[in-house]
PDB file of C-alpha atoms in Angstrom:
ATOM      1  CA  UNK A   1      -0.613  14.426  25.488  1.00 81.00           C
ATOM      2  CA  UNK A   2       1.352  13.809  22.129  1.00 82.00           C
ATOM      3  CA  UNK A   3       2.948  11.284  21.010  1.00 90.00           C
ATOM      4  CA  UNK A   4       5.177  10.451  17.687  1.00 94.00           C
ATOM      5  CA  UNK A   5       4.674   6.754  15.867  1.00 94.00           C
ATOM      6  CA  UNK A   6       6.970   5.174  13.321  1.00 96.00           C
ATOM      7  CA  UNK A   7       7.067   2.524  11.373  1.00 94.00           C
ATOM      8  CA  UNK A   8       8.099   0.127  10.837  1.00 95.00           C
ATOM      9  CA  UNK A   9      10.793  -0.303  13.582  1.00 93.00           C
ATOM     10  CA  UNK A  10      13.120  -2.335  11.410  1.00 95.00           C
ATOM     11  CA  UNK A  11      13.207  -3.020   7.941  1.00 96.00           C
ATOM     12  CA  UNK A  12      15.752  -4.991   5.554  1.00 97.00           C
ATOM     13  CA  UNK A  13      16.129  -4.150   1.866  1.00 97.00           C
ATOM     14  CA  UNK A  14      17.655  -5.286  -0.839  1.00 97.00           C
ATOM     15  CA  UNK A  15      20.099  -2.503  -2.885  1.00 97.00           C
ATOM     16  CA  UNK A  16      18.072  -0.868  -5.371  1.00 96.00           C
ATOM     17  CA  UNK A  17      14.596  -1.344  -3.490  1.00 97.00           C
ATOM     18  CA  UNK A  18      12.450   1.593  -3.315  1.00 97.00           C
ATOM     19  CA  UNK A  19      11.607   2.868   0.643  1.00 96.00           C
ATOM     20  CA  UNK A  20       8.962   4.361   2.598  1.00 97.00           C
ATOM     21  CA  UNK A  21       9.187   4.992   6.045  1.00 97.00           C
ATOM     22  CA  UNK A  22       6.126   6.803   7.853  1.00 97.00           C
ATOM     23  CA  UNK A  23       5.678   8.992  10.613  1.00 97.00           C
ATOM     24  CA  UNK A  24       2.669  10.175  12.243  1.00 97.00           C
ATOM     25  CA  UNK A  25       2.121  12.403  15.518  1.00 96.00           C
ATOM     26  CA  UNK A  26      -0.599  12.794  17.670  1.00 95.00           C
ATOM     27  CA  UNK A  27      -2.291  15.594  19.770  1.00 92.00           C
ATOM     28  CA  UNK A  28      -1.250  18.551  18.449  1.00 90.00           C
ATOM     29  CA  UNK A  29      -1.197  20.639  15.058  1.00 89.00           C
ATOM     30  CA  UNK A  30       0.685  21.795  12.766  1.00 91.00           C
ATOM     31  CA  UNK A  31       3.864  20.977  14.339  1.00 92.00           C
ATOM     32  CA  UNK A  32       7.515  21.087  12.388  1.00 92.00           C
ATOM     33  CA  UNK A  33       8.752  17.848  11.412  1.00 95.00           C
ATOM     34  CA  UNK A  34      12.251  16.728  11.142  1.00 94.00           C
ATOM     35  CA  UNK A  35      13.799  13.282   9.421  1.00 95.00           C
ATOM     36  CA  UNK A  36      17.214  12.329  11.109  1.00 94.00           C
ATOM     37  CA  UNK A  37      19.686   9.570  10.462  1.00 94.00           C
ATOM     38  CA  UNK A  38      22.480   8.198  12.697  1.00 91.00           C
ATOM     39  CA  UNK A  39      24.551   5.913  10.065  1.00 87.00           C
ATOM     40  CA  UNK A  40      26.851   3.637  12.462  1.00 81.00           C
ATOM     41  CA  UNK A  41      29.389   4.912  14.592  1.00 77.00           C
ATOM     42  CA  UNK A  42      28.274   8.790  13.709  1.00 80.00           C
ATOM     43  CA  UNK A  43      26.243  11.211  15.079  1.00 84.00           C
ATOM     44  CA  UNK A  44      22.559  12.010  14.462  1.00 90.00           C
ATOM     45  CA  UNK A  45      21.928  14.210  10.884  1.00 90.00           C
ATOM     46  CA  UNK A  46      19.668  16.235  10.097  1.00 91.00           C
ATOM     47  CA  UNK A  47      18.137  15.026   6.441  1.00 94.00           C
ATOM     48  CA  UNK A  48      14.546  16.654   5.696  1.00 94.00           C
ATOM     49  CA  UNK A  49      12.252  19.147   8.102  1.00 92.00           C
ATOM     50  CA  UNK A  50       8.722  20.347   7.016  1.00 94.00           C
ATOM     51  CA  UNK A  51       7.077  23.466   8.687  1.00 91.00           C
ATOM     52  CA  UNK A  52       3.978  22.722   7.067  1.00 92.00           C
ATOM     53  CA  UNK A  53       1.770  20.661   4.648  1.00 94.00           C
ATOM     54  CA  UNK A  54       3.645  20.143   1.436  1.00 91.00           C
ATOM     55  CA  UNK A  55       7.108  21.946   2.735  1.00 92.00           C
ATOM     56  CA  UNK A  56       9.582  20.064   2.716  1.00 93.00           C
ATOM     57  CA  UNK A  57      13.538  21.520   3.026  1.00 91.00           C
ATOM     58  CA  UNK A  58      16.196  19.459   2.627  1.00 89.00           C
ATOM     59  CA  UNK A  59      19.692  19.506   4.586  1.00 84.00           C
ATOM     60  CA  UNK A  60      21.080  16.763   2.537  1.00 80.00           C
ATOM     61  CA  UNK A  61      21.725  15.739  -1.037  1.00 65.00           C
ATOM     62  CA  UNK A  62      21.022  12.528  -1.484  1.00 79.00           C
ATOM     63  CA  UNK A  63      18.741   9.776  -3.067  1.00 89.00           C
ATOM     64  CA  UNK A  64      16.369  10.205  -0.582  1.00 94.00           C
ATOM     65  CA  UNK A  65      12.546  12.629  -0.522  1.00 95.00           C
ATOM     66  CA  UNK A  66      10.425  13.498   2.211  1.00 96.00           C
ATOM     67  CA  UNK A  67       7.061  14.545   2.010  1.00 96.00           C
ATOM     68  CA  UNK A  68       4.054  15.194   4.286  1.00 97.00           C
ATOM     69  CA  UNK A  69       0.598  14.762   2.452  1.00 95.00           C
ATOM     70  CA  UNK A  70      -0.880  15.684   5.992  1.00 95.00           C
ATOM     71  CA  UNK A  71      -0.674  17.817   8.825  1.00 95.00           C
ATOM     72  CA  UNK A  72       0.778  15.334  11.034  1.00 95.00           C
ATOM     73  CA  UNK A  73       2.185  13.153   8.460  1.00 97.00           C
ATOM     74  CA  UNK A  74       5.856  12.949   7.225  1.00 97.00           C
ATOM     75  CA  UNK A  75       6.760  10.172   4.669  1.00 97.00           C
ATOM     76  CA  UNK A  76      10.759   9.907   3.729  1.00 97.00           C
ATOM     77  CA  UNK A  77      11.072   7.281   0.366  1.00 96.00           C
ATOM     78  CA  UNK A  78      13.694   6.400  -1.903  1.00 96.00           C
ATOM     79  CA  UNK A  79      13.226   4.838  -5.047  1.00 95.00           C
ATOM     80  CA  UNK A  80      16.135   3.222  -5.283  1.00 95.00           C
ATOM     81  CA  UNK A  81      17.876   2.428  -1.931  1.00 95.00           C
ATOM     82  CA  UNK A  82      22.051   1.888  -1.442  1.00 94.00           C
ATOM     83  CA  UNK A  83      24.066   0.212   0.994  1.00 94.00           C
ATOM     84  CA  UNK A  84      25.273   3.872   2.715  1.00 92.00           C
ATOM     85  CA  UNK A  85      21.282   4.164   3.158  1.00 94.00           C
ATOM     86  CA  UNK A  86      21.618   2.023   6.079  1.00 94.00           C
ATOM     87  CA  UNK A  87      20.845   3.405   9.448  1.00 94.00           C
ATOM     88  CA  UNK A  88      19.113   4.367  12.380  1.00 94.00           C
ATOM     89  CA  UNK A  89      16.134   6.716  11.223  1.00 96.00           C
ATOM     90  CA  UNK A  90      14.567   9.051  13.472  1.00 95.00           C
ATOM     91  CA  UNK A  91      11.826  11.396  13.178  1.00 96.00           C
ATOM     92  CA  UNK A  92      10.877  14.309  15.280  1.00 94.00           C
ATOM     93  CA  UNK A  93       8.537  17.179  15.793  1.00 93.00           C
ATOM     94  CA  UNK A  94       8.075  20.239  17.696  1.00 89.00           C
ATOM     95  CA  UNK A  95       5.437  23.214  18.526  1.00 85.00           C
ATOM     96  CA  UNK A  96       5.889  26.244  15.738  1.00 78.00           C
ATOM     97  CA  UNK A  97       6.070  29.288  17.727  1.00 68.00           C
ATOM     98  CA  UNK A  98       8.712  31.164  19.501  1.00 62.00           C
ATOM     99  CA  UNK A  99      12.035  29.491  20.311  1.00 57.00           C
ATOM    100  CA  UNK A 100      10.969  28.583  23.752  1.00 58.00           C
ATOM    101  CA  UNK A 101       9.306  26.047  21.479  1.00 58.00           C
ATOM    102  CA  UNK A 102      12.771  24.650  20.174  1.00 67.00           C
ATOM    103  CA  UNK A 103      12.300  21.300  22.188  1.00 80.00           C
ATOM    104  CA  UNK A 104      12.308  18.348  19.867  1.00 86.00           C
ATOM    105  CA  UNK A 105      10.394  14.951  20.891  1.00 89.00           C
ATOM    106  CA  UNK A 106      11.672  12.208  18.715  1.00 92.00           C
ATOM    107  CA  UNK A 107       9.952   9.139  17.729  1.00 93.00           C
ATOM    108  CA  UNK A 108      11.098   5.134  18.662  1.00 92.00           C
ATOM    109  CA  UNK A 109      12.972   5.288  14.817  1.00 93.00           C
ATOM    110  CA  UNK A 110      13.373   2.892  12.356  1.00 95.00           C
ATOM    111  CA  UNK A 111      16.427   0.246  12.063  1.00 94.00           C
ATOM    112  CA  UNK A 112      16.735   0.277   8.012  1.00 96.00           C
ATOM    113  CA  UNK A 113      19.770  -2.556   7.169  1.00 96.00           C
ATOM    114  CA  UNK A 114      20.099  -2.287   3.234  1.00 96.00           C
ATOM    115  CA  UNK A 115      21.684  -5.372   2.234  1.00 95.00           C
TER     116      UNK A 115
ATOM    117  CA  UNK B   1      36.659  19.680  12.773  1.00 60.00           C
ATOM    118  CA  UNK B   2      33.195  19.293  14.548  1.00 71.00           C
ATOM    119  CA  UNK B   3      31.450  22.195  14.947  1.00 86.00           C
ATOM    120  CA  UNK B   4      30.148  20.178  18.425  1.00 92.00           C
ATOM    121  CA  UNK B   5      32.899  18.131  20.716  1.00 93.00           C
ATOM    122  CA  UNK B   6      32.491  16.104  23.495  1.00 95.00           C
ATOM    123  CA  UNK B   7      33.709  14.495  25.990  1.00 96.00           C
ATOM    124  CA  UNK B   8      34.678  12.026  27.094  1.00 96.00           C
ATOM    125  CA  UNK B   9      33.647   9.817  24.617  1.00 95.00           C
ATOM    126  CA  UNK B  10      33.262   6.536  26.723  1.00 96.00           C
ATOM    127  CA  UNK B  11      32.517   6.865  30.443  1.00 97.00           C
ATOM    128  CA  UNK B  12      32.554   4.130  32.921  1.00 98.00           C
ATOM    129  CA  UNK B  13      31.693   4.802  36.880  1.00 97.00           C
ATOM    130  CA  UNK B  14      30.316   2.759  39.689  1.00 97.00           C
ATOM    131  CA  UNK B  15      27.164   3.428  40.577  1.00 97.00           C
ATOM    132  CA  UNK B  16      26.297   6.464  43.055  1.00 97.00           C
ATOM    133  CA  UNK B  17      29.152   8.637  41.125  1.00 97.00           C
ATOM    134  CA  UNK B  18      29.171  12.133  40.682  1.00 98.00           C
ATOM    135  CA  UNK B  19      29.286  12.576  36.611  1.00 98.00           C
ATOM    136  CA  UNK B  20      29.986  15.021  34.443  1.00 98.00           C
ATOM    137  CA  UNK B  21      29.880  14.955  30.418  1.00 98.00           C
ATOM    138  CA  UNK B  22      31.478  17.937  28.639  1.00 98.00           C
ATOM    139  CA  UNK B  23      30.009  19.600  25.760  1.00 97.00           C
ATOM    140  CA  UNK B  24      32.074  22.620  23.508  1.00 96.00           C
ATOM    141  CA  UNK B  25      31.138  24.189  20.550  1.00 94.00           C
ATOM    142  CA  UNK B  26      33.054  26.574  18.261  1.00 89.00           C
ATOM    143  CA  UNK B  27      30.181  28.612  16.573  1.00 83.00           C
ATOM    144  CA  UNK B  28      27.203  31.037  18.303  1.00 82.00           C
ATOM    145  CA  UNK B  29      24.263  29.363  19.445  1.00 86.00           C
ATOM    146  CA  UNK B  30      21.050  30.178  20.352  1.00 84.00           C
ATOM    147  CA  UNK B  31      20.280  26.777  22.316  1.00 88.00           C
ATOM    148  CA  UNK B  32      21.962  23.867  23.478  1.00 93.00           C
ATOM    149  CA  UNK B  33      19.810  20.612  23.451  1.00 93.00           C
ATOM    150  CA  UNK B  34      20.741  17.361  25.680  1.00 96.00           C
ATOM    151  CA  UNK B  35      19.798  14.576  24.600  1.00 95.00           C
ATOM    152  CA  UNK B  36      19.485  10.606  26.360  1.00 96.00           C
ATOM    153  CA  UNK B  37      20.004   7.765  23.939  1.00 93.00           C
ATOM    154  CA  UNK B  38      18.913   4.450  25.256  1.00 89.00           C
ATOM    155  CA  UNK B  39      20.641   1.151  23.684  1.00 85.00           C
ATOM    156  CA  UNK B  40      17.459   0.809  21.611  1.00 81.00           C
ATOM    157  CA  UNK B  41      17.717   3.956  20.024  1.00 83.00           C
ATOM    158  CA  UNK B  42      15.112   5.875  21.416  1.00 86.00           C
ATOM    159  CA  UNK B  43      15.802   9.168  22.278  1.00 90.00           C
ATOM    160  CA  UNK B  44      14.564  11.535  25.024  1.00 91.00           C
ATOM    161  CA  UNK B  45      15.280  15.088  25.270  1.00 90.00           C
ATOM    162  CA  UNK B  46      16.407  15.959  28.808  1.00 94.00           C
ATOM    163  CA  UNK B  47      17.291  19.604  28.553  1.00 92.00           C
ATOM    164  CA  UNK B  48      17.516  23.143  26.396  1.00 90.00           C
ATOM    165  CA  UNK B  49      19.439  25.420  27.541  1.00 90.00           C
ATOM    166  CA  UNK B  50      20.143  28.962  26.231  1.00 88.00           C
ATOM    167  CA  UNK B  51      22.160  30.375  29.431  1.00 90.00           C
ATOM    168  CA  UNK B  52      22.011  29.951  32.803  1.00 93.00           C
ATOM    169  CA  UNK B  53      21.340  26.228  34.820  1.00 96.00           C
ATOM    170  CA  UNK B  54      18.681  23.670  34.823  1.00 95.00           C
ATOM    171  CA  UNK B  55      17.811  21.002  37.024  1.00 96.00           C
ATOM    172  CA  UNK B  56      15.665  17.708  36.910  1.00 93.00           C
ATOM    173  CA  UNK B  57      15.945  15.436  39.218  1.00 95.00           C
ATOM    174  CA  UNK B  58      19.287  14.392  39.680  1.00 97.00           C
ATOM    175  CA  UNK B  59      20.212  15.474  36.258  1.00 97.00           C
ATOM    176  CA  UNK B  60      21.624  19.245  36.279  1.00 97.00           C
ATOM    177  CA  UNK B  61      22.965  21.148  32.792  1.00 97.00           C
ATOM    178  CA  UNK B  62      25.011  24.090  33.242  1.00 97.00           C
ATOM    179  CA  UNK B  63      26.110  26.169  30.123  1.00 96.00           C
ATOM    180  CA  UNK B  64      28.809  28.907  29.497  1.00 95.00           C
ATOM    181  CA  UNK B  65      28.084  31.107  26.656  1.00 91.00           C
ATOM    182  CA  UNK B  66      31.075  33.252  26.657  1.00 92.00           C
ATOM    183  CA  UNK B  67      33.290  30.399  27.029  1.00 94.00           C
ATOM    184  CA  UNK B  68      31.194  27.754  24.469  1.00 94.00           C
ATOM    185  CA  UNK B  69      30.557  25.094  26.447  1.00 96.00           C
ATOM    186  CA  UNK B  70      27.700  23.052  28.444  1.00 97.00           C
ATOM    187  CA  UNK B  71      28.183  20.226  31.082  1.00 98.00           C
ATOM    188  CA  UNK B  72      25.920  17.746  31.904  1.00 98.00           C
ATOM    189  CA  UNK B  73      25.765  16.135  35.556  1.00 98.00           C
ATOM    190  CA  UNK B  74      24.341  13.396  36.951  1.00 98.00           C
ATOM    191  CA  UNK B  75      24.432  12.927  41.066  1.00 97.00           C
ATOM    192  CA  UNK B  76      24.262   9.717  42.385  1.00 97.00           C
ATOM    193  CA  UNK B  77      24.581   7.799  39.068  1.00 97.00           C
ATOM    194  CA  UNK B  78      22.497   4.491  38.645  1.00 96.00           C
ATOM    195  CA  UNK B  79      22.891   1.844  36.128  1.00 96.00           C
ATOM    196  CA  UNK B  80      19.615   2.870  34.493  1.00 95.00           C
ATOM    197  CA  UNK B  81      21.840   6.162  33.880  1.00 96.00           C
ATOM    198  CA  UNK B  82      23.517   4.196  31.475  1.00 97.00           C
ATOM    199  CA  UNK B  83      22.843   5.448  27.883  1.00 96.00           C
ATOM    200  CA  UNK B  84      24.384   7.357  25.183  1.00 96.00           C
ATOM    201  CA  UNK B  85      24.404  11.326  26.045  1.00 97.00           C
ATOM    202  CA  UNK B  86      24.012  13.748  23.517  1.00 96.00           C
ATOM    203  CA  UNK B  87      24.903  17.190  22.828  1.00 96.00           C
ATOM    204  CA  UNK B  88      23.051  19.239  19.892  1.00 93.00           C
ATOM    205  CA  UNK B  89      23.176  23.244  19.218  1.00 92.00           C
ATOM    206  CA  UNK B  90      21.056  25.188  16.899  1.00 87.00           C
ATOM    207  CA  UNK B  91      22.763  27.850  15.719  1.00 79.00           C
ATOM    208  CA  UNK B  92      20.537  30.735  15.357  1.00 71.00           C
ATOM    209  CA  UNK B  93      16.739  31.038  16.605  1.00 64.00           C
ATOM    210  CA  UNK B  94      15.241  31.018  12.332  1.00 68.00           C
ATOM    211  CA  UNK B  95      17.561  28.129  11.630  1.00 73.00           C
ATOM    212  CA  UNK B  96      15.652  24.461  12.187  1.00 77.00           C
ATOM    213  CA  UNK B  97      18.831  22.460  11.565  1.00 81.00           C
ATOM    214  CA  UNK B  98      20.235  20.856  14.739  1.00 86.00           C
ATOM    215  CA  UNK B  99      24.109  20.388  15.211  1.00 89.00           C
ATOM    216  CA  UNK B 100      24.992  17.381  16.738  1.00 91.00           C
ATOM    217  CA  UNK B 101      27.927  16.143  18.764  1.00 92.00           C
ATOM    218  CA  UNK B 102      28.902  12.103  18.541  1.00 89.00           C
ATOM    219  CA  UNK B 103      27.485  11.209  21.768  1.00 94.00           C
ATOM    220  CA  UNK B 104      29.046   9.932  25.386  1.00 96.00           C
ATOM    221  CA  UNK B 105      28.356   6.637  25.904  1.00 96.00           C
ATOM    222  CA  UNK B 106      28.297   6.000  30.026  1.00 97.00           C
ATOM    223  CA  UNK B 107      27.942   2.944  31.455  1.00 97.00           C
ATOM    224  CA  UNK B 108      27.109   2.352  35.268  1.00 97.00           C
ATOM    225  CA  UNK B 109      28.301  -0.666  36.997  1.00 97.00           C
ATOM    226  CA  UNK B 110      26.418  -1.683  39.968  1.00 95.00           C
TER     227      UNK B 110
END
């Protein structure tokens, strides 16, 4: 069976710290990978999603990257973090395929308070 | 305004209540995700719908696609019902990004 890791489940940074939060899944291949973030009070939003090794699109503008050295692997970073970073982050995957495989499994996420 | 509304926003019921959680959306879709939010964050994906009905367990998600809108039931509601629900559409079947609607929280009272 897969499964989807994160970590680490909460984090608190100072403003202007860099970030890395990392997200690894389990039992299957090449899937597509998605970053989300729910800032409080708002709905979920979609920030990077990779459909392979080194593809990363990005939804977003904004001081954040993504990147995903490995198959299973999806990193998002910041070099330089602000206080409208804050959030719940979420990362998800599903099979590539047809759209029956449009199902998305998402991961425990990360509680990121930048202070 | 959102591209996704529901309602109602906040739902309180006693437990064993029929419930229903209303989803509309003002674009063309080719699915309709529901999603279960538990007060930790984790989320679980309960259903995708492109037309039709689906059933699981006592959960049941119905969607209209002339009119633009889904519904979400749950018979016999427990308190371990009790989560925010989630409505998310993609809107066409090469496009990854997921629309999302701002969630129904629902809260079962023993």
């Amino acid at each position: 069976s897969q499964t989807i890791h994160q970590w680490p489940a909460t984090l608190v940074q100072p403003v202007g710290s860099p970030l890395s939060l990392e997200c690894t899944v389990e039992g299957t291949s090449n899937p597509n990978l998605y970053w989300y973030r729910q800032a409080a009070g708002r709905g979920l939003q979609l920030l990077f999603y990779s459909v392979g090794i080194g593809q990363i699109s990005s939804e977003v503008p904004q001081n954040l990257s993504a990147s995903r050295p490995q198959d299973r692997q999806f990193i998002l970073s910041s070099k330089k973090l602000l206080l409208s970073d804050s959030g719940f982050y979420l990362c998800a995957w599903r099979k590539t395929g047809t759209w029956e495989y449009n199902e998305q499994f998402f991961g425990p996420g990360t509680r990121l308070t930048v202070l | 305004k959102n591209e996704v509304e529901q309602s109602p926003q906040n739902l309180t019921a006693q437990e064993g209540e029929f419930i229903t959680i209303n989803c509309s959306y003002s674009v063309g879709i080719s699915a309709l995700h529901w999603l279960q939010q538990h007060p930790g964050g984790g989320i679980v994906s309960l259903f995708m719908l492109s037309s039709g009905k689906k059933k699981h367990g006592r959960l049941i998600a119905t969607i209209n696609i002339q009119e633009k809108h889904s519904s979400l039931h749950i018979t016999a509601s427990h308190p371990r019902d009790s989560a925010v629900y989630i409505c998310a559409v993609r809107l066409d079947f090469g496009n990854e990004k997921l629309t999302f609607g701002t969630g129904t929280r629902l809260t079962i009272i023993p």
